[in-house]
Amino acid sequence: MITLKRLKLEDIEYFSKWWRDPVLRKLTSGVLKPISDQEIKKYFKGMLAHKLEHHFLILLNQKKAIGHIAFRGRKDKSCETQIIIGEEKYWGKGYGTKAIKLGLKEISRYNYKKIYLKVRPENLRAIKTYKKCGFRAIGLKRYPKNKFLPVVLKMSLDLRDKDI
Ligand SMILES: CC(C)(COP(=O)(O)OP(=O)(O)OC[C@H]1O[C@@H](n2cnc3c(N)ncnc32)[C@H](O)[C@@H]1OP(=O)(O)O)[C@@H](O)C(=O)NCCC(=O)NCCS
């Protein structure tokens, strides 16, 4: 069973592992430069302190932390989501789909109208998962100066169209 729990400071241990994992980094930012404990702490604390961000730990059977889902609000009533399931053995079991659906329910009280996300066009597992949750592709965005992530597929979900 998948549930979500609001992220707390003591959960940083999971992030020290996930943010350093080369497999996850290749699928997300693409940046493989080593990160220090201090950088992890600073970024993690900043994330929790941000007023417009909602962060959840993804739990399997209410105890095993298997991933993280974030919703980063913007002032225009839209928000951007990001998800990682931290270990490959938990991929492809429906957990990501469930976590996104639960996350959308959690944030429905904040009156966001649109949820956006960016994904590498070659990350077909993620794209399939997002489509199953109601996201639609809206186009490619290129970042020619970013050698680690030169192009992303943008997807969106209109919460007003969705019965969650
Ligand atoms: C992306 C991610 C969150 C998806 O969660 P998940 O639990 O693995 O996904 P689900 O099991 O819910 O759904 C995966 C779907 O993709 C399909 N799939 C798996 N591999 C695929 C591939 N190579 N090509 C196309 N579809 C694929 C599965 O069959 C499943 O669809 P189905 O239910 O119709 O059979 C998770 O795999 C993950 O965190 N991966 C590593 C980090 C990452 O890529 N994060 C996203 C960055 S944008």
PDB file of C-alpha atoms and ligand atoms in Angstrom:
ATOM      1  CA  MET A   1       0.000   0.000   0.000  1.00  0.00           C
ATOM      2  CA  ILE A   2       1.264   3.463  -0.904  1.00  0.00           C
ATOM      3  CA  THR A   3       0.727   6.482   1.348  1.00  0.00           C
ATOM      4  CA  LEU A   4       2.239   9.968   1.534  1.00  0.00           C
ATOM      5  CA  LYS A   5       3.721  11.675   4.561  1.00  0.00           C
ATOM      6  CA  ARG A   6       4.690  15.345   4.814  1.00  0.00           C
ATOM      7  CA  LEU A   7       8.445  15.637   4.668  1.00  0.00           C
ATOM      8  CA  LYS A   8      10.284  16.486   7.903  1.00  0.00           C
ATOM      9  CA  LEU A   9      13.876  17.465   8.720  1.00  0.00           C
ATOM     10  CA  GLU A  10      14.736  13.987   9.986  1.00  0.00           C
ATOM     11  CA  ASP A  11      13.957  12.528   6.550  1.00  0.00           C
ATOM     12  CA  ILE A  12      17.171  14.022   5.154  1.00  0.00           C
ATOM     13  CA  GLU A  13      18.916  10.618   5.404  1.00  0.00           C
ATOM     14  CA  TYR A  14      16.976   9.343   2.369  1.00  0.00           C
ATOM     15  CA  PHE A  15      17.904  12.373   0.303  1.00  0.00           C
ATOM     16  CA  SER A  16      21.619  12.010   1.002  1.00  0.00           C
ATOM     17  CA  LYS A  17      21.294   8.680  -0.783  1.00  0.00           C
ATOM     18  CA  TRP A  18      18.851   9.520  -3.586  1.00  0.00           C
ATOM     19  CA  TRP A  19      20.459  12.828  -4.601  1.00  0.00           C
ATOM     20  CA  ARG A  20      23.812  11.070  -4.968  1.00  0.00           C
ATOM     21  CA  ASP A  21      22.513   8.112  -6.945  1.00  0.00           C
ATOM     22  CA  PRO A  22      23.979   8.297 -10.493  1.00  0.00           C
ATOM     23  CA  VAL A  23      21.043   6.372 -12.017  1.00  0.00           C
ATOM     24  CA  LEU A  24      18.517   8.849 -10.595  1.00  0.00           C
ATOM     25  CA  ARG A  25      20.695  11.844 -11.446  1.00  0.00           C
ATOM     26  CA  LYS A  26      20.973  10.728 -15.089  1.00  0.00           C
ATOM     27  CA  LEU A  27      17.187  10.495 -15.289  1.00  0.00           C
ATOM     28  CA  THR A  28      16.666  13.930 -13.708  1.00  0.00           C
ATOM     29  CA  SER A  29      19.145  16.836 -13.816  1.00  0.00           C
ATOM     30  CA  GLY A  30      21.874  14.866 -15.585  1.00  0.00           C
ATOM     31  CA  VAL A  31      24.477  16.575 -13.396  1.00  0.00           C
ATOM     32  CA  LEU A  32      26.853  14.013 -11.881  1.00  0.00           C
ATOM     33  CA  LYS A  33      29.159  16.378  -9.985  1.00  0.00           C
ATOM     34  CA  PRO A  34      29.655  15.175  -6.373  1.00  0.00           C
ATOM     35  CA  ILE A  35      27.553  16.962  -3.726  1.00  0.00           C
ATOM     36  CA  SER A  36      28.754  17.531  -0.179  1.00  0.00           C
ATOM     37  CA  ASP A  37      26.743  16.817   2.992  1.00  0.00           C
ATOM     38  CA  GLN A  38      26.628  20.555   3.551  1.00  0.00           C
ATOM     39  CA  GLU A  39      25.076  21.226   0.135  1.00  0.00           C
ATOM     40  CA  ILE A  40      22.487  18.506   0.716  1.00  0.00           C
ATOM     41  CA  LYS A  41      21.599  19.978   4.111  1.00  0.00           C
ATOM     42  CA  LYS A  42      21.308  23.496   2.734  1.00  0.00           C
ATOM     43  CA  TYR A  43      19.140  22.521  -0.218  1.00  0.00           C
ATOM     44  CA  PHE A  44      16.950  20.206   1.879  1.00  0.00           C
ATOM     45  CA  LYS A  45      16.317  22.819   4.575  1.00  0.00           C
ATOM     46  CA  GLY A  46      15.549  25.421   1.917  1.00  0.00           C
ATOM     47  CA  MET A  47      13.002  23.097   0.337  1.00  0.00           C
ATOM     48  CA  LEU A  48      11.190  22.550   3.646  1.00  0.00           C
ATOM     49  CA  ALA A  49      11.196  26.233   4.534  1.00  0.00           C
ATOM     50  CA  HIS A  50       9.717  27.361   1.212  1.00  0.00           C
ATOM     51  CA  LYS A  51       6.151  28.586   1.746  1.00  0.00           C
ATOM     52  CA  LEU A  52       4.852  27.596  -1.683  1.00  0.00           C
ATOM     53  CA  GLU A  53       6.361  24.126  -1.769  1.00  0.00           C
ATOM     54  CA  HIS A  54       4.690  20.906  -0.643  1.00  0.00           C
ATOM     55  CA  HIS A  55       6.931  17.897  -0.161  1.00  0.00           C
ATOM     56  CA  PHE A  56       5.915  14.341   0.634  1.00  0.00           C
ATOM     57  CA  LEU A  57       7.759  11.145   1.374  1.00  0.00           C
ATOM     58  CA  ILE A  58       6.303   8.148  -0.469  1.00  0.00           C
ATOM     59  CA  LEU A  59       5.817   5.260   1.944  1.00  0.00           C
ATOM     60  CA  LEU A  60       5.329   1.597   1.144  1.00  0.00           C
ATOM     61  CA  ASN A  61       3.185  -0.247   3.694  1.00  0.00           C
ATOM     62  CA  GLN A  62       3.258   2.865   5.913  1.00  0.00           C
ATOM     63  CA  LYS A  63       6.875   2.462   6.947  1.00  0.00           C
ATOM     64  CA  LYS A  64       9.376   2.000   4.115  1.00  0.00           C
ATOM     65  CA  ALA A  65      10.357   5.326   2.514  1.00  0.00           C
ATOM     66  CA  ILE A  66      10.676   4.638  -1.218  1.00  0.00           C
ATOM     67  CA  GLY A  67      10.554   8.084  -2.789  1.00  0.00           C
ATOM     68  CA  HIS A  68       9.723  11.762  -2.837  1.00  0.00           C
ATOM     69  CA  ILE A  69       7.057  13.808  -4.574  1.00  0.00           C
ATOM     70  CA  ALA A  70       7.173  17.602  -4.670  1.00  0.00           C
ATOM     71  CA  PHE A  71       4.669  20.255  -5.711  1.00  0.00           C
ATOM     72  CA  ARG A  72       6.266  23.662  -6.132  1.00  0.00           C
ATOM     73  CA  GLY A  73       3.635  26.384  -6.229  1.00  0.00           C
ATOM     74  CA  ARG A  74       3.938  29.539  -8.279  1.00  0.00           C
ATOM     75  CA  LYS A  75       2.227  32.855  -7.764  1.00  0.00           C
ATOM     76  CA  ASP A  76       0.048  32.382 -10.866  1.00  0.00           C
ATOM     77  CA  LYS A  77      -1.895  29.496  -9.200  1.00  0.00           C
ATOM     78  CA  SER A  78      -0.024  26.851 -11.122  1.00  0.00           C
ATOM     79  CA  CYS A  79       2.453  24.444  -9.679  1.00  0.00           C
ATOM     80  CA  GLU A  80       5.234  22.164 -10.849  1.00  0.00           C
ATOM     81  CA  THR A  81       5.575  18.570  -9.739  1.00  0.00           C
ATOM     82  CA  GLN A  82       8.590  16.245  -9.533  1.00  0.00           C
ATOM     83  CA  ILE A  83       8.784  12.636  -8.417  1.00  0.00           C
ATOM     84  CA  ILE A  84      11.424  10.029  -7.774  1.00  0.00           C
ATOM     85  CA  ILE A  85      11.073   6.476  -6.604  1.00  0.00           C
ATOM     86  CA  GLY A  86      14.533   6.024  -5.095  1.00  0.00           C
ATOM     87  CA  GLU A  87      15.322   2.388  -5.824  1.00  0.00           C
ATOM     88  CA  GLU A  88      14.990   0.576  -9.109  1.00  0.00           C
ATOM     89  CA  LYS A  89      13.460  -2.509  -7.475  1.00  0.00           C
ATOM     90  CA  TYR A  90      10.360  -0.419  -6.699  1.00  0.00           C
ATOM     91  CA  TRP A  91       9.877   0.854 -10.249  1.00  0.00           C
ATOM     92  CA  GLY A  92       7.154  -0.479 -12.541  1.00  0.00           C
ATOM     93  CA  LYS A  93       4.900  -1.693  -9.728  1.00  0.00           C
ATOM     94  CA  GLY A  94       2.298   1.049  -9.927  1.00  0.00           C
ATOM     95  CA  TYR A  95       3.719   2.928  -6.926  1.00  0.00           C
ATOM     96  CA  GLY A  96       4.611   6.092  -8.869  1.00  0.00           C
ATOM     97  CA  THR A  97       1.128   6.330 -10.396  1.00  0.00           C
ATOM     98  CA  LYS A  98      -0.471   5.875  -6.989  1.00  0.00           C
ATOM     99  CA  ALA A  99       1.816   8.460  -5.352  1.00  0.00           C
ATOM    100  CA  ILE A 100       1.035  11.094  -8.010  1.00  0.00           C
ATOM    101  CA  LYS A 101      -2.712  10.513  -7.660  1.00  0.00           C
ATOM    102  CA  LEU A 102      -2.466  10.795  -3.870  1.00  0.00           C
ATOM    103  CA  GLY A 103      -0.329  13.929  -4.217  1.00  0.00           C
ATOM    104  CA  LEU A 104      -2.872  15.569  -6.509  1.00  0.00           C
ATOM    105  CA  LYS A 105      -5.543  14.874  -3.897  1.00  0.00           C
ATOM    106  CA  GLU A 106      -3.362  16.347  -1.142  1.00  0.00           C
ATOM    107  CA  ILE A 107      -2.770  19.590  -3.001  1.00  0.00           C
ATOM    108  CA  SER A 108      -6.320  19.965  -4.276  1.00  0.00           C
ATOM    109  CA  ARG A 109      -7.073  22.124  -1.200  1.00  0.00           C
ATOM    110  CA  TYR A 110      -4.636  24.827  -2.342  1.00  0.00           C
ATOM    111  CA  ASN A 111      -6.712  25.826  -5.377  1.00  0.00           C
ATOM    112  CA  TYR A 112      -4.015  25.344  -7.971  1.00  0.00           C
ATOM    113  CA  LYS A 113      -5.451  25.376 -11.455  1.00  0.00           C
ATOM    114  CA  LYS A 114      -2.672  23.780 -13.454  1.00  0.00           C
ATOM    115  CA  ILE A 115       0.095  21.361 -12.641  1.00  0.00           C
ATOM    116  CA  TYR A 116       3.154  21.292 -14.876  1.00  0.00           C
ATOM    117  CA  LEU A 117       6.110  18.976 -15.116  1.00  0.00           C
ATOM    118  CA  LYS A 118       9.232  18.521 -17.196  1.00  0.00           C
ATOM    119  CA  VAL A 119      10.600  15.155 -18.209  1.00  0.00           C
ATOM    120  CA  ARG A 120      13.419  13.911 -20.422  1.00  0.00           C
ATOM    121  CA  PRO A 121      11.804  12.907 -23.742  1.00  0.00           C
ATOM    122  CA  GLU A 122      13.589   9.529 -23.568  1.00  0.00           C
ATOM    123  CA  ASN A 123      12.211   8.715 -20.080  1.00  0.00           C
ATOM    124  CA  LEU A 124       9.350   6.629 -21.431  1.00  0.00           C
ATOM    125  CA  ARG A 125       8.481   5.020 -18.099  1.00  0.00           C
ATOM    126  CA  ALA A 126       7.949   8.406 -16.501  1.00  0.00           C
ATOM    127  CA  ILE A 127       5.981   9.753 -19.486  1.00  0.00           C
ATOM    128  CA  LYS A 128       3.682   6.713 -19.427  1.00  0.00           C
ATOM    129  CA  THR A 129       3.157   7.183 -15.688  1.00  0.00           C
ATOM    130  CA  TYR A 130       2.286  10.871 -16.097  1.00  0.00           C
ATOM    131  CA  LYS A 131      -0.171  10.087 -18.905  1.00  0.00           C
ATOM    132  CA  LYS A 132      -1.886   7.506 -16.695  1.00  0.00           C
ATOM    133  CA  CYS A 133      -2.371  10.271 -14.105  1.00  0.00           C
ATOM    134  CA  GLY A 134      -3.989  12.611 -16.621  1.00  0.00           C
ATOM    135  CA  PHE A 135      -1.015  14.720 -17.789  1.00  0.00           C
ATOM    136  CA  ARG A 136      -0.850  15.686 -21.461  1.00  0.00           C
ATOM    137  CA  ALA A 137       2.249  16.603 -23.466  1.00  0.00           C
ATOM    138  CA  ILE A 138       2.351  20.284 -24.405  1.00  0.00           C
ATOM    139  CA  GLY A 139       5.638  20.414 -26.276  1.00  0.00           C
ATOM    140  CA  LEU A 140       9.389  20.268 -26.170  1.00  0.00           C
ATOM    141  CA  LYS A 141      11.429  22.996 -24.546  1.00  0.00           C
ATOM    142  CA  ARG A 142      15.079  23.352 -25.501  1.00  0.00           C
ATOM    143  CA  TYR A 143      17.891  24.618 -23.293  1.00  0.00           C
ATOM    144  CA  PRO A 144      20.788  24.752 -25.778  1.00  0.00           C
ATOM    145  CA  LYS A 145      23.194  26.059 -23.160  1.00  0.00           C
ATOM    146  CA  ASN A 146      22.492  23.231 -20.717  1.00  0.00           C
ATOM    147  CA  LYS A 147      24.647  20.309 -21.823  1.00  0.00           C
ATOM    148  CA  PHE A 148      23.206  18.077 -19.085  1.00  0.00           C
ATOM    149  CA  LEU A 149      19.571  18.645 -20.021  1.00  0.00           C
ATOM    150  CA  PRO A 150      19.335  20.168 -23.522  1.00  0.00           C
ATOM    151  CA  VAL A 151      15.675  19.329 -24.092  1.00  0.00           C
ATOM    152  CA  VAL A 152      12.643  18.472 -21.959  1.00  0.00           C
ATOM    153  CA  LEU A 153       9.090  17.450 -22.696  1.00  0.00           C
ATOM    154  CA  LYS A 154       6.652  19.726 -20.901  1.00  0.00           C
ATOM    155  CA  MET A 155       3.401  18.182 -19.686  1.00  0.00           C
ATOM    156  CA  SER A 156       0.424  19.658 -17.911  1.00  0.00           C
ATOM    157  CA  LEU A 157      -2.741  18.696 -16.121  1.00  0.00           C
ATOM    158  CA  ASP A 158      -5.683  21.037 -15.696  1.00  0.00           C
ATOM    159  CA  LEU A 159      -7.105  20.389 -12.224  1.00  0.00           C
ATOM    160  CA  ARG A 160     -10.405  21.993 -13.198  1.00  0.00           C
ATOM    161  CA  ASP A 161     -10.940  19.174 -15.744  1.00  0.00           C
ATOM    162  CA  LYS A 162     -10.007  16.473 -13.335  1.00  0.00           C
ATOM    163  CA  ASP A 163     -12.178  14.585 -10.937  1.00  0.00           C
ATOM    164  CA  ILE A 164      -9.742  13.668  -8.148  1.00  0.00           C
TER     165      ILE A 164
HETATM  166  C1  LIG B   1       9.134   7.623 -13.141  1.00  0.00           C
HETATM  167  C2  LIG B   1       8.607   6.914 -11.913  1.00  0.00           C
HETATM  168  C3  LIG B   1       8.169   7.902 -10.850  1.00  0.00           C
HETATM  169  C4  LIG B   1       7.379   6.080 -12.323  1.00  0.00           C
HETATM  170  O1  LIG B   1       6.911   5.378 -11.201  1.00  0.00           O
HETATM  171  P1  LIG B   1       6.688   3.790 -11.328  1.00  0.00           P
HETATM  172  O2  LIG B   1       6.166   3.316 -10.044  1.00  0.00           O
HETATM  173  O3  LIG B   1       7.963   3.157 -11.836  1.00  0.00           O
HETATM  174  O4  LIG B   1       5.592   3.742 -12.494  1.00  0.00           O
HETATM  175  P2  LIG B   1       4.271   2.847 -12.589  1.00  0.00           P
HETATM  176  O5  LIG B   1       4.630   1.423 -12.273  1.00  0.00           O
HETATM  177  O6  LIG B   1       3.190   3.467 -11.814  1.00  0.00           O
HETATM  178  O7  LIG B   1       3.931   3.010 -14.139  1.00  0.00           O
HETATM  179  C5  LIG B   1       4.935   2.794 -15.115  1.00  0.00           C
HETATM  180  C6  LIG B   1       4.300   2.571 -16.469  1.00  0.00           C
HETATM  181  O8  LIG B   1       5.303   2.702 -17.473  1.00  0.00           O
HETATM  182  C7  LIG B   1       5.383   1.510 -18.230  1.00  0.00           C
HETATM  183  N1  LIG B   1       6.787   1.363 -18.620  1.00  0.00           N
HETATM  184  C8  LIG B   1       7.804   0.880 -17.886  1.00  0.00           C
HETATM  185  N2  LIG B   1       8.944   0.936 -18.606  1.00  0.00           N
HETATM  186  C9  LIG B   1       8.626   1.491 -19.791  1.00  0.00           C
HETATM  187  C10 LIG B   1       9.367   1.811 -20.967  1.00  0.00           C
HETATM  188  N3  LIG B   1      10.670   1.592 -21.034  1.00  0.00           N
HETATM  189  N4  LIG B   1       8.687   2.359 -22.022  1.00  0.00           N
HETATM  190  C11 LIG B   1       7.367   2.603 -21.940  1.00  0.00           C
HETATM  191  N5  LIG B   1       6.609   2.321 -20.852  1.00  0.00           N
HETATM  192  C12 LIG B   1       7.252   1.761 -19.801  1.00  0.00           C
HETATM  193  C13 LIG B   1       4.873   0.422 -17.322  1.00  0.00           C
HETATM  194  O9  LIG B   1       4.439  -0.700 -18.051  1.00  0.00           O
HETATM  195  C14 LIG B   1       3.727   1.169 -16.616  1.00  0.00           C
HETATM  196  O10 LIG B   1       2.587   1.305 -17.444  1.00  0.00           O
HETATM  197  P3  LIG B   1       1.318   0.264 -17.308  1.00  0.00           P
HETATM  198  O11 LIG B   1       0.796   0.392 -15.915  1.00  0.00           O
HETATM  199  O12 LIG B   1       0.361   0.751 -18.343  1.00  0.00           O
HETATM  200  O13 LIG B   1       1.883  -1.098 -17.579  1.00  0.00           O
HETATM  201  C15 LIG B   1       9.700   5.939 -11.313  1.00  0.00           C
HETATM  202  O14 LIG B   1       9.962   4.900 -12.230  1.00  0.00           O
HETATM  203  C16 LIG B   1      10.992   6.664 -10.992  1.00  0.00           C
HETATM  204  O15 LIG B   1      11.072   7.387 -10.025  1.00  0.00           O
HETATM  205  N6  LIG B   1      12.023   6.467 -11.819  1.00  0.00           N
HETATM  206  C17 LIG B   1      13.347   7.064 -11.578  1.00  0.00           C
HETATM  207  C18 LIG B   1      13.374   8.591 -11.498  1.00  0.00           C
HETATM  208  C19 LIG B   1      12.585   9.260 -12.590  1.00  0.00           C
HETATM  209  O16 LIG B   1      12.682   8.928 -13.768  1.00  0.00           O
HETATM  210  N7  LIG B   1      11.780  10.243 -12.166  1.00  0.00           N
HETATM  211  C20 LIG B   1      11.010  11.052 -13.081  1.00  0.00           C
HETATM  212  C21 LIG B   1      11.814  12.199 -13.538  1.00  0.00           C
HETATM  213  S1  LIG B   1      10.871  13.279 -14.587  1.00  0.00           S
END
